[in-house]
XYZ file of C-alpha atoms in Angstrom:
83
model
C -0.672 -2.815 3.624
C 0.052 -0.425 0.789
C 1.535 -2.216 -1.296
C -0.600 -4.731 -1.843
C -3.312 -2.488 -1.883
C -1.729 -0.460 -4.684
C -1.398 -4.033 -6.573
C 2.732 -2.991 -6.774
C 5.475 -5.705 -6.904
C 7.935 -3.429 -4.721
C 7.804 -0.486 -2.384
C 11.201 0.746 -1.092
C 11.706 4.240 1.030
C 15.383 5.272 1.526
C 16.739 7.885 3.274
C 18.661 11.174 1.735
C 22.053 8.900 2.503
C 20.434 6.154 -0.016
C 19.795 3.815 3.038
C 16.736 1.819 2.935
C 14.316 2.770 5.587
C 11.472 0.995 4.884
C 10.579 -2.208 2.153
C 7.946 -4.217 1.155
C 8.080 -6.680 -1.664
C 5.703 -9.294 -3.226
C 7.665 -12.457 -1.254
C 8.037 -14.851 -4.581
C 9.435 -11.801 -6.536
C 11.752 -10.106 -4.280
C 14.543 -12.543 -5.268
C 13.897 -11.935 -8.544
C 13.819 -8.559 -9.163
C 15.660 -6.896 -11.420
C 18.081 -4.547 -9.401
C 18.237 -1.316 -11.501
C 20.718 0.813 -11.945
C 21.829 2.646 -8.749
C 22.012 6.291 -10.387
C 17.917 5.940 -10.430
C 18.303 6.359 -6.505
C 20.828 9.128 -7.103
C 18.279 11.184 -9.749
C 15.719 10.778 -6.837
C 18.190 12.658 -4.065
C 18.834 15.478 -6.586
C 15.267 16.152 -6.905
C 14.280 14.101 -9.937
C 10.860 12.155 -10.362
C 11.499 9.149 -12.826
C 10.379 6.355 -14.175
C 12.095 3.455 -15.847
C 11.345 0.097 -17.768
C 13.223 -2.395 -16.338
C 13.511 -5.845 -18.234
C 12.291 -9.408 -16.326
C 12.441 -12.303 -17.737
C 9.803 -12.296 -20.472
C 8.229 -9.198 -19.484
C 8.874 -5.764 -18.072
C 9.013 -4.213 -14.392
C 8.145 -0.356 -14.578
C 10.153 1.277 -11.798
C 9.014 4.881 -10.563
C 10.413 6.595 -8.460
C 10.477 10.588 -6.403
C 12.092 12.532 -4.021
C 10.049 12.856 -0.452
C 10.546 17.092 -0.193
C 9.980 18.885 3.371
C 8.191 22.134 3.221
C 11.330 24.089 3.012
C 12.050 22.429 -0.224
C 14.988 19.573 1.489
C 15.222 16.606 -0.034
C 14.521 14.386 3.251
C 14.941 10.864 0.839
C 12.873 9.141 -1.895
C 10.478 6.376 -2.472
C 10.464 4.049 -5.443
C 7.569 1.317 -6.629
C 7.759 -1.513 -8.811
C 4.966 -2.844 -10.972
């Protein structure tokens, strides 16, 4: 799929009420993944494209993350990817 063509750790599409729609994770990482703080989700809904460095273990996860727009310019949800 994607994700594992894109080489990412995570890929995670939610819905413009936060709910997860959609997630694919590397299997031996997904219980290990640093969770994030929530108000990166929230940034996303109010338009925001981000990214953040996340510390795991002795390394780093970079978390990015934007807003999936309709034409009209509504904020339908958001997608973020781990690497």
């Amino acid at each position: 799929g994607l994700r594992r063509d894109l080489n990412l750790a995570h890929l995670r599409v939610f819905g413009a009420d936060g709910a997860v729609l959609h997630a694919s994770a590397e299997k031996p990482l997904l219980k290990r993944m640093p969770a994030g703080p929530h108000s990166l989700h929230d940034r996303i809904l109010a338009g925001e494209t981000l990214a953040a460095t996340l510390p795991f273990g002795r390394a780093d996860v970079i978390r990015a993350g934007a807003p999936v727009v309709a034409a009209d310019g509504t904020i339908l949800g958001g997608v973020t990817v781990d690497y």
